[in-house]
DNA sequence: TGACAGATTGACCGGCAGTCAATAAAATGA
DNA sequence: TCATTTTATTGACTGCCGGTCAATCTGTCA
């Protein structure tokens, strides 16, 4: 059996665990889910889970990283669309909101990720992956802005780096409040920002 | 010994515990702090803590509520200043940022609060208190906006309710990202929003 | 002083993340 | 095909901690 084949099987099993874990996390929340439950759901014993993941926390990070990958892909796909830079900014926000932040399940697990992301021992891999996705997303947004300036949809005096960081930061951080305040207040805020950067 | 005196003593001891807990939470983080540690720091046994608080979580909420009280007071104080509505908005944000979100310690414990605020059994008192502080802060911001419209510093077509909610929501939610992205991106975002609502 | 109420204690419980020696299964090679 | 090595899997076990509660201690008042 080749090394490659082994690797594939390993990844496949890892994915089985992630899928099962995600489902339970989504229904019961991170804290109320035990490693034993996850294991049983995949037909494994508890110990086995630990040969695929270093900790319960890492399982959560892997799940989140899958979502970050989707978001990074989304950002890339929008980049290729034939619309103005400003429209790309708006499209990204709309799609992000619709696909990721509207689901309460996702919001909850995302909260867990945000909560634990700083006390992460021994899972540099996942942390690095996450950082890279963040960079990808950030770069895409910078390009939206750059294009917007070129195509005349965005004012040419916006500070691209700061704004890209801030926009993505805002979308990520506001997720926590969406359950409490609803989408309206977020959308209004976004509208005001857009208002402030669009070329008139 | 009067009932009143008893009450006072109870509150005093409760405060001792809060102070000790806050210090340990700030140094070691919520998860890494044990109830036993907190107890020993005040010179109590573990059991005693539980006659003052229903759970570890409630201790955290009490600490956070003290901060919310300060913020509500701050909002009120700014309301009484002799400056334009727009200036009040900006002042509130500046002071909030300086006094509360710059401290990494506070940010961490605030994260804990945000993380646990939804899975809160049996501490309706503290939840209610928190809601009330939020309402107070919200009302103050609404008044800033209202005054701003009256005194001509803010455009008269802003949607006061939405904006008040959104501004406070943004400040609260962005705290999580401050450690990662720094203040600049937040400040720039805020600047754009202000830009969009100020009367020219 | 004695009796009562409230405060305080700390041994104890249950639950769970994470470990690891033992075991089973699969791959290798002759 | 079978013996040997390597890898995957298991589940009993540990340590830790939040929370409980019967027992004990302390202060108050008659």
Coordinates of N, CA, C and O in Angstrom, one line a residue, chain A residues 48-128:
Chain A
X48 N -9.4 6.4 19.5 CA -9.1 6.6 18.1 C -9.2 8.0 17.6 O -8.4 8.5 16.8
X49 N -10.2 8.7 18.1 CA -10.3 10.1 17.7 C -9.0 10.9 18.0 O -8.6 11.7 17.2
X50 N -8.3 10.5 19.1 CA -7.1 11.2 19.4 C -5.9 10.8 18.6 O -4.8 11.3 18.7
X51 N -6.1 9.8 17.7 CA -5.0 9.6 16.7 C -5.2 10.3 15.5 O -4.4 10.4 14.6
X52 N -6.4 11.0 15.4 CA -6.7 11.9 14.2 C -6.6 13.3 14.6 O -6.3 14.2 13.8
X53 N -7.0 13.6 15.8 CA -6.9 15.0 16.3 C -6.3 15.1 17.7 O -6.3 14.2 18.5
X54 N -5.6 16.2 17.9 CA -4.9 16.3 19.1 C -5.8 16.7 20.3 O -5.4 16.3 21.5
X55 N -6.9 17.3 20.0 CA -7.8 17.7 21.1 C -9.2 18.0 20.6 O -9.4 18.1 19.4
X56 N -10.1 18.1 21.5 CA -11.5 18.5 21.1 C -11.4 19.8 20.4 O -12.2 20.0 19.4
X57 N -10.6 20.7 20.9 CA -10.5 22.0 20.3 C -10.0 21.9 18.8 O -10.5 22.7 18.0
X58 N -9.1 21.0 18.6 CA -8.7 20.9 17.2 C -9.8 20.5 16.3 O -9.8 20.9 15.1
X59 N -10.6 19.6 16.7 CA -11.8 19.2 15.9 C -12.6 20.4 15.5 O -12.9 20.6 14.4
X60 N -12.8 21.3 16.5 CA -13.6 22.5 16.3 C -12.9 23.4 15.2 O -13.5 23.9 14.3
X61 N -11.6 23.5 15.4 CA -10.8 24.4 14.4 C -10.9 23.8 13.0 O -11.0 24.6 12.1
X62 N -10.8 22.5 12.9 CA -10.9 21.9 11.6 C -12.2 22.2 10.9 O -12.3 22.6 9.7
X63 N -13.3 22.1 11.7 CA -14.6 22.4 11.1 C -14.6 23.9 10.6 O -15.0 24.2 9.5
X64 N -14.2 24.7 11.5 CA -14.2 26.2 11.2 C -13.3 26.4 9.9 O -13.7 27.2 9.1
X65 N -12.2 25.8 9.9 CA -11.3 26.0 8.7 C -12.0 25.6 7.4 O -11.7 26.2 6.4
X66 N -12.8 24.6 7.5 CA -13.5 24.2 6.2 C -14.4 25.4 5.8 O -14.5 25.7 4.6
X67 N -15.0 26.0 6.8 CA -15.9 27.2 6.4 C -15.0 28.3 5.9 O -15.4 29.0 4.9
X68 N -13.9 28.5 6.6 CA -13.0 29.6 6.1 C -12.6 29.4 4.7 O -12.5 30.3 3.9
X69 N -12.4 28.1 4.3 CA -12.0 27.8 3.0 C -13.1 28.1 2.0 O -12.9 28.8 1.0
X70 N -14.3 27.8 2.4 CA -15.5 28.2 1.6 C -15.5 29.7 1.4 O -15.8 30.2 0.2
X71 N -15.3 30.4 2.4 CA -15.4 31.8 2.4 C -14.3 32.4 1.4 O -14.6 33.3 0.6
X72 N -13.1 31.8 1.6 CA -12.0 32.3 0.7 C -12.3 32.0 -0.7 O -12.1 32.8 -1.6
X73 N -12.9 30.8 -1.0 CA -13.3 30.5 -2.4 C -14.4 31.4 -2.9 O -14.3 31.9 -4.0
X74 N -15.3 31.7 -2.0 CA -16.4 32.7 -2.4 C -15.8 34.0 -2.8 O -16.1 34.6 -3.8
X75 N -14.8 34.5 -1.9 CA -14.2 35.8 -2.2 C -13.5 35.7 -3.6 O -13.5 36.7 -4.3
X76 N -12.9 34.6 -3.9 CA -12.2 34.5 -5.1 C -13.1 34.5 -6.3 O -12.9 35.1 -7.3
X77 N -14.2 33.7 -6.1 CA -15.2 33.6 -7.2 C -15.8 35.0 -7.5 O -16.0 35.3 -8.7
X78 N -16.1 35.8 -6.5 CA -16.7 37.1 -6.7 C -15.7 38.0 -7.5 O -16.1 38.8 -8.3
X79 N -14.4 37.8 -7.1 CA -13.3 38.5 -7.8 C -13.4 38.4 -9.3 O -13.1 39.3 -10.1
X80 N -13.8 37.2 -9.8 CA -13.8 36.9 -11.2 C -15.1 37.4 -11.9 O -15.2 37.3 -13.1
X81 N -16.1 37.8 -11.1 CA -17.3 38.3 -11.7 C -17.1 39.6 -12.5 O -16.2 40.4 -12.2
X82 N -18.0 39.9 -13.4 CA -17.9 41.0 -14.2 C -18.8 42.2 -13.7 O -19.7 42.6 -14.4
X83 N -18.4 42.7 -12.5 CA -19.1 43.8 -11.9 C -18.1 44.8 -11.4 O -16.9 44.5 -11.3
X84 N -18.6 45.9 -11.0 CA -17.7 46.9 -10.4 C -17.1 46.5 -9.1 O -17.7 45.7 -8.4
X85 N -16.0 47.2 -8.7 CA -15.4 46.9 -7.4 C -16.4 47.1 -6.3 O -16.4 46.3 -5.4
X86 N -17.1 48.2 -6.3 CA -18.1 48.4 -5.3 C -19.1 47.3 -5.2 O -19.4 46.9 -4.1
X87 N -19.6 46.9 -6.3 CA -20.6 45.8 -6.3 C -20.0 44.5 -5.8 O -20.7 43.7 -5.1
X88 N -18.7 44.3 -6.0 CA -18.1 43.1 -5.4 C -18.1 43.1 -3.9 O -18.4 42.2 -3.2
X89 N -17.8 44.3 -3.4 CA -17.8 44.5 -1.9 C -19.2 44.1 -1.4 O -19.3 43.4 -0.4
X90 N -20.2 44.7 -2.0 CA -21.6 44.5 -1.6 C -22.0 43.0 -1.7 O -22.6 42.4 -0.8
X91 N -21.6 42.4 -2.9 CA -22.0 41.1 -3.1 C -21.4 40.1 -2.1 O -22.0 39.3 -1.6
X92 N -20.1 40.4 -1.8 CA -19.4 39.5 -0.8 C -20.1 39.6 0.5 O -20.4 38.5 1.1
X93 N -20.4 40.8 0.9 CA -21.1 40.9 2.2 C -22.5 40.2 2.2 O -22.8 39.5 3.2
X94 N -23.2 40.4 1.1 CA -24.5 39.8 1.0 C -24.4 38.2 1.1 O -25.2 37.6 1.8
X95 N -23.5 37.7 0.3 CA -23.4 36.3 0.2 C -22.9 35.7 1.6 O -23.3 34.7 2.0
X96 N -21.9 36.4 2.1 CA -21.4 36.0 3.4 C -22.5 35.9 4.5 O -22.6 34.9 5.2
X97 N -23.3 37.0 4.5 CA -24.3 37.1 5.5 C -25.4 35.9 5.2 O -25.8 35.3 6.2
X98 N -25.7 35.7 4.0 CA -26.8 34.7 3.7 C -26.3 33.3 4.0 O -27.0 32.6 4.6
X99 N -25.0 33.0 3.5 CA -24.6 31.7 3.6 C -24.0 31.3 4.9 O -24.0 30.1 5.3
X100 N -23.4 32.2 5.6 CA -22.7 31.8 6.8 C -23.2 32.3 8.1 O -23.3 31.6 9.1
X101 N -23.6 33.6 8.1 CA -24.0 34.1 9.4 C -25.5 34.0 9.7 O -25.9 34.2 10.9
X102 N -26.3 33.6 8.7 CA -27.7 33.5 9.0 C -28.0 32.3 9.8 O -29.0 32.2 10.6
X103 N -27.2 31.2 9.6 CA -27.4 30.0 10.3 C -27.0 30.1 11.8 O -25.8 30.3 12.1
X104 N -27.9 29.9 12.7 CA -27.6 30.0 14.1 C -26.6 29.0 14.5 O -25.7 29.3 15.3
X105 N -26.7 27.8 14.0 CA -25.8 26.7 14.2 C -24.4 27.1 14.0 O -23.5 27.0 14.8
X106 N -24.2 27.7 12.8 CA -22.8 28.1 12.4 C -22.3 29.2 13.3 O -21.2 29.2 13.8
X107 N -23.2 30.1 13.6 CA -22.8 31.2 14.5 C -22.3 30.7 15.8 O -21.3 31.2 16.3
X108 N -23.0 29.8 16.4 CA -22.6 29.2 17.7 C -21.2 28.6 17.6 O -20.4 28.9 18.5
X109 N -21.0 27.8 16.7 CA -19.7 27.1 16.6 C -18.6 28.1 16.3 O -17.5 28.0 16.7
X110 N -19.0 29.2 15.5 CA -18.0 30.2 15.2 C -17.6 31.0 16.5 O -16.5 31.3 16.7
X111 N -18.6 31.2 17.3 CA -18.3 31.8 18.6 C -17.3 31.0 19.4 O -16.4 31.5 20.0
X112 N -17.5 29.6 19.4 CA -16.6 28.7 20.1 C -15.2 28.9 19.6 O -14.3 29.0 20.3
X113 N -15.1 29.0 18.2 CA -13.8 29.2 17.6 C -13.2 30.5 18.1 O -12.0 30.5 18.5
X114 N -13.9 31.5 18.0 CA -13.4 32.8 18.4 C -12.9 32.8 19.9 O -11.9 33.4 20.2
X115 N -13.7 32.1 20.7 CA -13.4 32.0 22.1 C -12.1 31.3 22.4 O -11.3 31.7 23.2
X116 N -11.9 30.2 21.6 CA -10.8 29.3 21.9 C -9.6 29.6 21.1 O -8.5 29.0 21.3
X117 N -9.7 30.5 20.1 CA -8.6 30.7 19.2 C -7.3 31.1 19.8 O -6.2 31.0 19.2
X118 N -7.4 31.7 21.0 CA -6.1 32.3 21.6 C -5.5 31.3 22.6 O -4.3 31.4 22.9
X119 N -6.2 30.4 23.1 CA -5.6 29.4 24.0 C -5.4 28.1 23.3 O -5.9 27.0 23.7
X120 N -4.6 28.1 22.2 CA -4.5 27.0 21.4 C -3.1 26.4 21.5 O -2.2 26.8 20.9
X121 N -3.0 25.3 22.3 CA -1.6 24.7 22.3 C -1.6 23.6 21.3 O -2.6 22.9 21.1
X122 N -0.5 23.5 20.7 CA -0.2 22.3 19.8 C -1.2 22.1 18.7 O -1.7 21.0 18.6
X123 N -1.5 23.2 18.0 CA -2.2 22.9 16.7 C -1.9 24.0 15.8 O -2.8 24.6 15.1
X124 N -0.6 24.3 15.7 CA -0.1 25.4 14.8 C -0.6 25.2 13.4 O -0.8 26.2 12.7
X125 N -0.7 23.9 13.0 CA -1.1 23.7 11.6 C -2.4 24.4 11.3 O -2.5 25.1 10.3
X126 N -3.4 24.1 12.1 CA -4.7 24.6 11.9 C -4.7 26.1 12.0 O -5.4 26.8 11.3
X127 N -4.0 26.6 13.0 CA -3.9 28.1 13.2 C -3.3 28.7 11.9 O -3.8 29.7 11.4
X128 N -2.3 28.1 11.4 CA -1.6 28.6 10.2 C -2.6 28.6 9.0 O -2.7 29.6 8.3

